[in-house]
C-alpha cells in the first residue's frame, strides 16, 4: 500500500468511525452525540411547529371558551334555538358577538326579557359577555342562540355544527346534539 492510498482511505475511515461512535453512544454523552441530538431536536422542533396538526392543537389548547352540554331544539323549518354553557378559560372577559351554523342562514344572539307576566325574546345588545374565569349559561327562557330561518331539518339526534365569533375576531366551534323540546315559545320582538 502506498502513502497516497492510505491518505485517500484515512478520511473515509475516520468519517465511518465518527459516525459509528455517534450512533453507538447515548445522545448527549459525546460531542458527536450532543451535536447530533441538537440538530435532530432542532429539525424535529421546526417540523412540529410548522405542521398544521401542531398549529391546530395549539389553537385548541389556547381556545378562550370551552362549550359544555351544547344542544339545539329540533325543527323542520322556521325557528330553533341552541343552548349550552360557555366557560371562559382566560383571565379576561370574553364577548361573543355572533354565531353561525350551516342549517340556518340567519343566526342571532338573543335574550328573554319579562314585563308584566309576559316574556319577549330580542337581540342581545353587545352580545354575551363571559367574565374572566366565569361562565354564561344559554338556556330556554334566557339567553340563547336563535336560528331564524332553518332551511335544513334538525332531526332528533342530529349533530349540528356552530361557530361563535368573538369581539376580537377569534372563533370557537362546537357541535350541538338536536333534542325535542316543547318549551321556549316566547314572542319575538325583532326591533327592540
Short mmCIF file of C-alpha atoms in Angstrom, two decimals:
data_model
loop_
_atom_site.label_atom_id
_atom_site.label_comp_id
_atom_site.label_asym_id
_atom_site.label_seq_id
_atom_site.Cartn_x
_atom_site.Cartn_y
_atom_site.Cartn_z
CA UNK A 1 0.00 0.00 0.00
CA UNK A 2 1.36 3.42 -0.89
CA UNK A 3 1.14 6.56 1.17
CA UNK A 4 -1.19 8.06 -1.42
CA UNK A 5 -3.64 5.15 -0.97
CA UNK A 6 -3.53 5.50 2.82
CA UNK A 7 -4.10 9.27 2.56
CA UNK A 8 -7.18 8.62 0.43
CA UNK A 9 -8.60 5.93 2.75
CA UNK A 10 -7.90 7.68 6.04
CA UNK A 11 -10.57 10.41 5.75
CA UNK A 12 -13.23 7.85 4.77
CA UNK A 13 -12.25 5.51 7.62
CA UNK A 14 -12.22 8.38 10.11
CA UNK A 15 -15.66 9.53 8.99
CA UNK A 16 -17.01 5.98 9.34
CA UNK A 17 -15.59 5.67 12.87
CA UNK A 18 -17.10 9.00 13.95
CA UNK A 19 -20.49 8.05 12.54
CA UNK A 20 -20.41 4.67 14.30
CA UNK A 21 -19.40 6.31 17.58
CA UNK A 22 -22.22 8.84 17.34
CA UNK A 23 -24.77 6.08 16.70
CA UNK A 24 -23.47 3.78 19.42
CA UNK A 25 -23.16 6.37 22.20
CA UNK A 26 -26.29 7.59 24.01
CA UNK A 27 -27.21 11.06 22.82
CA UNK A 28 -25.53 13.72 24.89
CA UNK A 29 -22.62 11.55 26.10
CA UNK A 30 -20.17 12.59 23.38
CA UNK A 31 -19.56 15.71 21.41
CA UNK A 32 -20.78 13.93 18.29
CA UNK A 33 -23.86 12.63 20.12
CA UNK A 34 -24.63 16.05 21.55
CA UNK A 35 -24.28 17.70 18.16
CA UNK A 36 -26.40 15.02 16.50
CA UNK A 37 -29.09 15.31 19.23
CA UNK A 38 -29.15 19.09 18.98
CA UNK A 39 -29.54 19.04 15.21
CA UNK A 40 -32.22 16.31 15.37
CA UNK A 41 -34.12 18.22 18.09
CA UNK A 42 -33.95 21.47 16.16
CA UNK A 43 -35.16 19.82 12.97
CA UNK A 44 -37.92 17.94 14.80
CA UNK A 45 -38.97 21.11 16.64
CA UNK A 46 -39.09 23.08 13.42
CA UNK A 47 -41.14 20.41 11.69
CA UNK A 48 -43.55 20.12 14.62
CA UNK A 49 -44.01 23.87 14.99
CA UNK A 50 -44.72 24.25 11.29
CA UNK A 51 -47.16 21.33 10.95
CA UNK A 52 -50.88 22.08 10.62
CA UNK A 53 -51.75 19.47 13.26
CA UNK A 54 -49.47 21.18 15.79
CA UNK A 55 -50.91 24.58 14.95
CA UNK A 56 -54.49 23.23 15.38
CA UNK A 57 -53.57 21.61 18.72
CA UNK A 58 -52.03 24.86 19.94
CA UNK A 59 -55.09 26.82 18.85
CA UNK A 60 -57.42 24.36 20.60
CA UNK A 61 -55.33 24.46 23.76
CA UNK A 62 -55.48 28.27 23.71
CA UNK A 63 -59.23 28.50 22.99
CA UNK A 64 -60.72 31.32 25.06
CA UNK A 65 -64.00 29.43 25.61
CA UNK A 66 -64.96 25.86 26.27
CA UNK A 67 -68.50 24.79 25.49
CA UNK A 68 -70.29 22.30 27.74
CA UNK A 69 -73.60 20.47 27.24
CA UNK A 70 -74.49 22.02 23.86
CA UNK A 71 -77.87 21.13 22.37
CA UNK A 72 -80.23 22.51 19.77
CA UNK A 73 -84.03 22.35 19.58
CA UNK A 74 -85.35 20.14 16.77
CA UNK A 75 -87.18 21.90 13.93
CA UNK A 76 -88.26 21.06 10.39
CA UNK A 77 -88.22 24.73 9.35
CA UNK A 78 -88.77 28.18 10.83
CA UNK A 79 -87.10 28.99 14.14
CA UNK A 80 -84.98 26.95 16.51
CA UNK A 81 -82.53 27.72 19.30
CA UNK A 82 -79.23 26.41 20.64
CA UNK A 83 -78.22 26.21 24.30
CA UNK A 84 -75.01 25.43 26.22
CA UNK A 85 -72.76 26.69 28.97
CA UNK A 86 -69.94 28.97 27.77
CA UNK A 87 -66.90 28.75 30.05
CA UNK A 88 -64.22 31.45 29.84
CA UNK A 89 -60.78 29.82 30.10
CA UNK A 90 -58.89 33.14 30.19
CA UNK A 91 -58.09 35.83 32.71
CA UNK A 92 -60.04 38.48 30.76
CA UNK A 93 -63.70 38.92 29.84
CA UNK A 94 -64.66 37.33 26.51
CA UNK A 95 -67.57 38.63 24.41
CA UNK A 96 -69.45 36.51 21.86
CA UNK A 97 -70.78 38.87 19.17
CA UNK A 98 -72.13 36.46 16.53
CA UNK A 99 -72.91 32.82 15.76
CA UNK A 100 -73.39 30.79 12.61
CA UNK A 101 -74.48 27.31 11.55
CA UNK A 102 -74.97 25.68 8.16
CA UNK A 103 -78.61 24.79 8.94
CA UNK A 104 -79.73 28.44 9.01
CA UNK A 105 -78.63 31.50 7.02
CA UNK A 106 -79.74 33.84 9.81
CA UNK A 107 -78.49 33.32 13.37
CA UNK A 108 -78.84 35.86 16.19
CA UNK A 109 -77.78 36.12 19.83
CA UNK A 110 -80.95 36.52 21.91
CA UNK A 111 -82.11 37.29 25.41
CA UNK A 112 -85.53 36.82 27.01
CA UNK A 113 -86.98 39.71 28.99
CA UNK A 114 -90.16 39.79 31.07
CA UNK A 115 -92.62 42.60 31.52
CA UNK A 116 -95.94 42.29 33.38
CA UNK A 117 -96.12 38.50 33.21
CA UNK A 118 -95.21 38.17 29.54
CA UNK A 119 -91.82 37.31 28.11
CA UNK A 120 -90.30 38.51 24.89
CA UNK A 121 -87.11 37.47 23.16
CA UNK A 122 -84.97 40.02 21.39
CA UNK A 123 -81.44 40.54 20.13
CA UNK A 124 -78.87 40.70 22.90
CA UNK A 125 -77.25 44.12 22.51
CA UNK A 126 -73.48 43.85 22.93
CA UNK A 127 -73.51 40.04 22.72
CA UNK A 128 -72.85 37.52 25.50
CA UNK A 129 -70.16 38.69 27.93
CA UNK A 130 -68.44 35.89 29.84
CA UNK A 131 -66.38 37.22 32.78
CA UNK A 132 -62.77 36.17 33.30
CA UNK A 133 -62.73 32.58 34.52
CA UNK A 134 -66.54 32.61 34.61
CA UNK A 135 -69.43 31.02 32.77
CA UNK A 136 -72.51 32.14 30.89
CA UNK A 137 -75.48 29.79 30.63
CA UNK A 138 -77.55 29.71 27.43
CA UNK A 139 -80.92 28.17 28.34
CA UNK A 140 -84.59 28.09 27.38
CA UNK A 141 -86.28 31.21 28.76
CA UNK A 142 -82.93 33.04 28.94
CA UNK A 143 -80.02 33.92 26.69
CA UNK A 144 -79.73 31.62 23.66
CA UNK A 145 -78.53 31.32 20.07
CA UNK A 146 -81.53 31.82 17.76
CA UNK A 147 -81.77 30.15 14.35
CA UNK A 148 -84.17 32.41 12.46
CA UNK A 149 -84.80 30.61 9.18
CA UNK A 150 -83.99 26.90 9.48
CA UNK A 151 -83.62 25.53 5.95
CA UNK A 152 -82.25 22.08 6.79
CA UNK A 153 -84.43 19.99 9.11
CA UNK A 154 -82.90 19.49 12.55
CA UNK A 155 -83.94 15.95 13.47
CA UNK A 156 -83.60 14.35 16.94
CA UNK A 157 -80.05 13.13 17.50
CA UNK A 158 -78.58 15.19 14.64
CA UNK A 159 -75.19 16.78 15.29
CA UNK A 160 -75.30 20.44 14.27
CA UNK A 161 -72.06 22.44 13.91
CA UNK A 162 -71.88 26.01 15.24
CA UNK A 163 -69.22 28.70 15.14
CA UNK A 164 -69.12 31.56 17.64
CA UNK A 165 -67.36 34.80 16.68
CA UNK A 166 -65.72 36.74 19.49
CA UNK A 167 -65.33 40.52 19.75
CA UNK A 168 -61.59 40.25 18.97
CA UNK A 169 -62.29 38.28 15.76
CA UNK A 170 -61.35 34.83 17.03
CA UNK A 171 -63.79 31.97 16.53
CA UNK A 172 -64.78 28.95 18.61
CA UNK A 173 -66.54 25.96 17.05
CA UNK A 174 -68.67 23.29 18.67
CA UNK A 175 -71.27 20.66 17.78
CA UNK A 176 -74.73 20.58 19.40
CA UNK A 177 -76.95 17.50 19.58
CA UNK A 178 -80.57 18.01 18.47
CA UNK A 179 -83.27 17.30 21.08
CA UNK A 180 -87.05 17.58 21.07
CA UNK A 181 -88.20 20.41 23.36
CA UNK A 182 -91.71 21.85 23.60
CA UNK A 183 -90.92 24.98 25.63
CA UNK A 184 -89.21 28.27 24.85
CA UNK A 185 -92.04 29.66 22.77
CA UNK A 186 -91.65 33.33 23.71
CA UNK A 187 -92.83 36.02 21.33
CA UNK A 188 -90.17 37.68 19.22
CA UNK A 189 -89.59 41.44 19.16
CA UNK A 190 -87.10 41.92 16.31
CA UNK A 191 -86.74 45.69 16.63
CA UNK A 192 -86.27 46.00 20.38
#
